[in-house]
Amino acid sequence: MLIAAAVCPCPPLLVPEVAAGAAGELDTLRAACLDAVGVLAAARPDRLIVVGPAERDGRGPHPQGTPGSFRGFGVDLDVRLGGWDEPAGEASERALPPSLAVAAWLLERARWQAAPVEGLGVGEPLAAERCREVGRELAAQAERVALLVMGDGSACRTVKAPGYLDERAAAFDEAVARALGAADIGALAELDEQLAAELKAAGRAPLQVLAGAGEGAALKGELRYEGAPYGVGYFVAMWS
């Protein structure tokens, strides 16, 4: 069952080498993410599953040791999803999607050794009910499962945002923040799929996977960060 979860945003800019001269602008967010990973470790899970949005070629399972890279963002930096002391083996056949590469960087930065790690890339078009079914399946994989959920809110908070300004974006992000802070799985389950797509929210599907995994877990939530640097909604939350 699910015994702990953390939610973190997944912009490659979270990695200082990618952000370069602007790295300091996200120091507070970065620190909150590392704190969230620490809460997961303290929960002593049997297994950590990292869930993040992915394009078609990155969807599905990614076993421990799967490599990722930020070379597509102009940085000569490679990561692996756990298993840093193990040979890459067959896990190297498919690269991590960017969201899981960011997660791998966070886990490596936090020196994660609390439990085996695996990843799951989720397509944003995945229907809400199927997302929740996936979450239930993940929670049933071990007696003590922890989730690290990577995903952003709307990308339409300002005129300079990737999706330009949409007046609905702030309210959408506020609803997500409230749900995360209260560990309100019902509110996450009811996020509007169409609205999320229109607001370019690259986290709706992973959050609804979390909603399914959290059913019956009775976890308490804490919102550690909420903001919209660069016009994109970012959240850091912990459930335990």
Tab-separated table of C-alpha atoms in Angstrom:
chain	number	residue	atom	x	y	z
A	1	MET	CA	0.000	0.000	0.000
A	2	LEU	CA	1.026	3.624	-0.324
A	3	ILE	CA	2.816	4.802	2.811
A	4	ALA	CA	4.291	8.093	1.526
A	5	ALA	CA	4.328	10.300	-1.541
A	6	ALA	CA	6.082	13.421	-2.720
A	7	VAL	CA	5.118	15.714	-5.563
A	8	CYS	CA	7.788	17.749	-7.348
A	9	PRO	CA	7.837	19.744	-10.588
A	10	CYS	CA	9.814	18.390	-13.510
A	11	PRO	CA	11.358	21.265	-15.503
A	12	PRO	CA	14.909	20.482	-16.645
A	13	LEU	CA	15.754	23.959	-15.309
A	14	LEU	CA	15.633	22.371	-11.861
A	15	VAL	CA	19.072	20.976	-12.721
A	16	PRO	CA	21.612	23.766	-12.130
A	17	GLU	CA	23.754	22.803	-15.093
A	18	VAL	CA	20.743	23.260	-17.384
A	19	ALA	CA	19.633	26.511	-15.753
A	20	ALA	CA	23.219	27.851	-15.943
A	21	GLY	CA	23.237	31.547	-15.008
A	22	ALA	CA	19.629	31.409	-13.827
A	23	ALA	CA	20.211	28.468	-11.473
A	24	GLY	CA	19.958	30.629	-8.351
A	25	GLU	CA	16.404	31.618	-9.204
A	26	LEU	CA	15.195	28.102	-8.358
A	27	ASP	CA	17.312	27.462	-5.259
A	28	THR	CA	14.286	27.556	-2.950
A	29	LEU	CA	12.335	25.175	-5.173
A	30	ARG	CA	15.316	22.854	-5.472
A	31	ALA	CA	15.750	22.714	-1.710
A	32	ALA	CA	12.066	21.946	-1.193
A	33	CYS	CA	12.288	19.058	-3.654
A	34	LEU	CA	15.273	17.569	-1.860
A	35	ASP	CA	13.436	17.888	1.463
A	36	ALA	CA	10.505	16.008	-0.061
A	37	VAL	CA	12.776	13.175	-1.165
A	38	GLY	CA	14.106	13.059	2.387
A	39	VAL	CA	10.586	12.526	3.716
A	40	LEU	CA	10.177	9.572	1.368
A	41	ALA	CA	13.404	8.037	2.638
A	42	ALA	CA	12.318	8.523	6.260
A	43	ALA	CA	9.137	6.546	5.537
A	44	ARG	CA	11.307	3.447	4.931
A	45	PRO	CA	9.494	2.117	1.865
A	46	ASP	CA	10.073	-1.294	0.344
A	47	ARG	CA	9.923	0.266	-3.115
A	48	LEU	CA	10.013	3.754	-4.623
A	49	ILE	CA	8.114	4.315	-7.857
A	50	VAL	CA	8.748	7.524	-9.780
A	51	VAL	CA	5.845	8.667	-11.969
A	52	GLY	CA	6.122	11.446	-14.533
A	53	PRO	CA	4.644	12.697	-17.797
A	54	ALA	CA	6.152	11.287	-20.965
A	55	GLU	CA	5.812	11.455	-24.704
A	56	ARG	CA	4.959	8.238	-26.532
A	57	ASP	CA	8.517	6.882	-26.702
A	58	GLY	CA	9.019	7.364	-22.961
A	59	ARG	CA	5.790	5.862	-21.691
A	60	GLY	CA	5.634	2.695	-19.669
A	61	PRO	CA	7.998	1.167	-17.102
A	62	HIS	CA	11.641	2.114	-16.652
A	63	PRO	CA	13.581	-0.310	-14.431
A	64	GLN	CA	16.209	0.656	-11.913
A	65	GLY	CA	19.415	1.691	-13.599
A	66	THR	CA	17.751	3.152	-16.699
A	67	PRO	CA	19.894	6.037	-18.003
A	68	GLY	CA	18.776	9.537	-18.821
A	69	SER	CA	20.479	12.580	-20.251
A	70	PHE	CA	20.236	16.357	-20.442
A	71	ARG	CA	22.222	16.502	-23.654
A	72	GLY	CA	19.071	17.521	-25.500
A	73	PHE	CA	19.115	20.687	-23.392
A	74	GLY	CA	22.681	21.517	-24.332
A	75	VAL	CA	24.327	20.041	-21.230
A	76	ASP	CA	26.780	17.166	-21.134
A	77	LEU	CA	25.162	15.523	-18.123
A	78	ASP	CA	23.946	11.946	-17.756
A	79	VAL	CA	21.922	10.379	-14.942
A	80	ARG	CA	20.617	6.973	-13.941
A	81	LEU	CA	17.434	6.005	-12.140
A	82	GLY	CA	18.934	4.460	-9.024
A	83	GLY	CA	21.264	1.475	-9.121
A	84	TRP	CA	24.283	3.762	-9.348
A	85	ASP	CA	26.606	1.015	-8.168
A	86	GLU	CA	25.224	-1.569	-10.574
A	87	PRO	CA	26.075	-2.213	-14.240
A	88	ALA	CA	23.566	-0.651	-16.632
A	89	GLY	CA	22.679	-3.985	-18.262
A	90	GLU	CA	19.477	-4.205	-20.243
A	91	ALA	CA	18.073	-1.120	-18.512
A	92	SER	CA	20.145	0.979	-20.923
A	93	GLU	CA	18.071	-0.012	-23.940
A	94	ARG	CA	15.621	2.884	-23.486
A	95	ALA	CA	16.347	6.344	-22.102
A	96	LEU	CA	14.350	8.074	-19.404
A	97	PRO	CA	11.869	10.752	-20.487
A	98	PRO	CA	12.859	14.251	-19.276
A	99	SER	CA	10.528	14.199	-16.260
A	100	LEU	CA	12.085	10.984	-14.948
A	101	ALA	CA	15.580	12.238	-15.761
A	102	VAL	CA	14.899	15.196	-13.463
A	103	ALA	CA	13.688	12.752	-10.803
A	104	ALA	CA	16.839	10.664	-11.258
A	105	TRP	CA	18.930	13.792	-10.759
A	106	LEU	CA	17.016	14.623	-7.561
A	107	LEU	CA	17.459	11.117	-6.182
A	108	GLU	CA	21.156	11.097	-6.975
A	109	ARG	CA	21.563	14.550	-5.422
A	110	ALA	CA	19.758	13.296	-2.300
A	111	ARG	CA	21.957	10.145	-2.225
A	112	TRP	CA	18.876	7.921	-2.285
A	113	GLN	CA	19.561	4.451	-0.900
A	114	ALA	CA	16.367	3.800	1.038
A	115	ALA	CA	14.766	1.315	-1.384
A	116	PRO	CA	14.879	-0.019	-4.952
A	117	VAL	CA	13.622	2.461	-7.551
A	118	GLU	CA	11.604	2.073	-10.710
A	119	GLY	CA	10.002	4.606	-13.031
A	120	LEU	CA	6.765	4.927	-14.953
A	121	GLY	CA	6.221	7.335	-17.820
A	122	VAL	CA	2.573	8.351	-18.171
A	123	GLY	CA	1.016	9.893	-21.262
A	124	GLU	CA	-0.860	13.113	-20.598
A	125	PRO	CA	-3.828	11.981	-22.737
A	126	LEU	CA	-4.415	9.017	-20.390
A	127	ALA	CA	-8.008	9.148	-19.141
A	128	ALA	CA	-8.582	10.041	-15.501
A	129	GLU	CA	-10.125	6.718	-14.536
A	130	ARG	CA	-7.286	4.777	-16.151
A	131	CYS	CA	-4.792	6.968	-14.276
A	132	ARG	CA	-6.454	6.036	-11.009
A	133	GLU	CA	-6.431	2.355	-11.962
A	134	VAL	CA	-2.696	2.587	-12.606
A	135	GLY	CA	-2.243	4.206	-9.200
A	136	ARG	CA	-4.116	1.395	-7.474
A	137	GLU	CA	-1.936	-1.141	-9.278
A	138	LEU	CA	1.241	0.640	-8.193
A	139	ALA	CA	0.149	0.814	-4.565
A	140	ALA	CA	-0.478	-2.937	-4.575
A	141	GLN	CA	3.033	-3.815	-5.750
A	142	ALA	CA	4.553	-4.008	-2.273
A	143	GLU	CA	3.624	-3.774	1.378
A	144	ARG	CA	5.223	-0.322	1.705
A	145	VAL	CA	5.198	1.703	-1.515
A	146	ALA	CA	6.367	5.303	-1.859
A	147	LEU	CA	5.688	7.478	-4.898
A	148	LEU	CA	7.721	10.367	-6.244
A	149	VAL	CA	5.292	12.139	-8.563
A	150	MET	CA	6.817	14.542	-11.071
A	151	GLY	CA	4.556	17.056	-12.776
A	152	ASP	CA	3.912	20.744	-13.380
A	153	GLY	CA	0.760	22.799	-13.094
A	154	SER	CA	-0.509	25.148	-15.764
A	155	ALA	CA	1.906	26.739	-18.220
A	156	CYS	CA	-0.288	29.789	-18.784
A	157	ARG	CA	0.190	32.034	-15.757
A	158	THR	CA	1.754	35.036	-17.541
A	159	VAL	CA	2.081	36.474	-21.032
A	160	LYS	CA	5.657	35.138	-21.134
A	161	ALA	CA	4.622	31.626	-20.102
A	162	PRO	CA	5.025	28.771	-22.614
A	163	GLY	CA	1.257	28.760	-23.174
A	164	TYR	CA	0.785	32.543	-22.904
A	165	LEU	CA	-1.658	33.998	-20.351
A	166	ASP	CA	-4.916	32.198	-19.643
A	167	GLU	CA	-7.117	33.721	-16.936
A	168	ARG	CA	-8.196	30.239	-15.820
A	169	ALA	CA	-4.672	29.123	-14.986
A	170	ALA	CA	-4.321	30.670	-11.529
A	171	ALA	CA	-7.560	29.104	-10.280
A	172	PHE	CA	-6.546	25.716	-11.681
A	173	ASP	CA	-3.195	25.851	-9.909
A	174	GLU	CA	-4.796	27.027	-6.675
A	175	ALA	CA	-7.122	24.015	-6.758
A	176	VAL	CA	-4.194	21.660	-7.288
A	177	ALA	CA	-2.246	23.279	-4.447
A	178	ARG	CA	-5.200	22.937	-2.061
A	179	ALA	CA	-5.664	19.288	-2.984
A	180	LEU	CA	-1.989	18.508	-2.482
A	181	GLY	CA	-1.811	20.317	0.845
A	182	ALA	CA	-4.858	18.450	2.133
A	183	ALA	CA	-3.979	15.098	0.527
A	184	ASP	CA	-7.422	15.347	-1.048
A	185	ILE	CA	-7.506	12.419	-3.450
A	186	GLY	CA	-11.070	13.213	-4.460
A	187	ALA	CA	-10.115	16.699	-5.658
A	188	LEU	CA	-7.157	15.339	-7.626
A	189	ALA	CA	-9.329	12.630	-9.154
A	190	GLU	CA	-11.784	15.278	-10.350
A	191	LEU	CA	-9.263	17.508	-12.121
A	192	ASP	CA	-10.733	18.497	-15.478
A	193	GLU	CA	-8.810	16.656	-18.200
A	194	GLN	CA	-9.799	19.048	-20.966
A	195	LEU	CA	-9.001	22.158	-18.965
A	196	ALA	CA	-5.654	20.714	-17.901
A	197	ALA	CA	-4.802	20.043	-21.537
A	198	GLU	CA	-5.799	23.556	-22.583
A	199	LEU	CA	-3.634	25.005	-19.807
A	200	LYS	CA	-0.726	22.733	-20.804
A	201	ALA	CA	-0.543	21.281	-17.301
A	202	ALA	CA	2.110	18.564	-17.604
A	203	GLY	CA	1.145	16.916	-14.360
A	204	ARG	CA	-2.540	16.134	-14.510
A	205	ALA	CA	-2.103	12.451	-15.372
A	206	PRO	CA	0.634	11.730	-12.782
A	207	LEU	CA	-1.415	13.523	-10.110
A	208	GLN	CA	-4.412	11.365	-10.909
A	209	VAL	CA	-2.195	8.285	-10.669
A	210	LEU	CA	-1.368	9.542	-7.177
A	211	ALA	CA	-5.084	9.891	-6.453
A	212	GLY	CA	-5.624	6.229	-7.267
A	213	ALA	CA	-2.608	5.093	-5.271
A	214	GLY	CA	-3.755	7.080	-2.256
A	215	GLU	CA	-7.170	5.484	-1.980
A	216	GLY	CA	-7.574	4.044	1.485
A	217	ALA	CA	-4.121	5.173	2.634
A	218	ALA	CA	-5.408	8.019	4.854
A	219	LEU	CA	-2.219	10.050	4.427
A	220	LYS	CA	-1.815	13.637	5.605
A	221	GLY	CA	-0.532	16.278	3.229
A	222	GLU	CA	1.798	19.239	3.488
A	223	LEU	CA	2.395	21.816	0.776
A	224	ARG	CA	6.007	22.968	0.951
A	225	TYR	CA	6.193	25.143	-2.157
A	226	GLU	CA	3.802	26.868	-4.524
A	227	GLY	CA	4.868	29.346	-7.178
A	228	ALA	CA	4.889	30.169	-10.864
A	229	PRO	CA	8.381	31.147	-11.958
A	230	TYR	CA	8.520	31.569	-15.704
A	231	GLY	CA	4.703	31.485	-15.759
A	232	VAL	CA	4.461	27.754	-14.963
A	233	GLY	CA	2.778	26.428	-11.829
A	234	TYR	CA	5.160	24.452	-9.624
A	235	PHE	CA	4.290	22.587	-6.435
A	236	VAL	CA	6.209	20.597	-3.848
A	237	ALA	CA	4.097	18.527	-1.487
A	238	MET	CA	4.561	15.588	0.833
A	239	TRP	CA	2.046	12.997	1.951
A	240	SER	CA	2.827	10.758	4.888
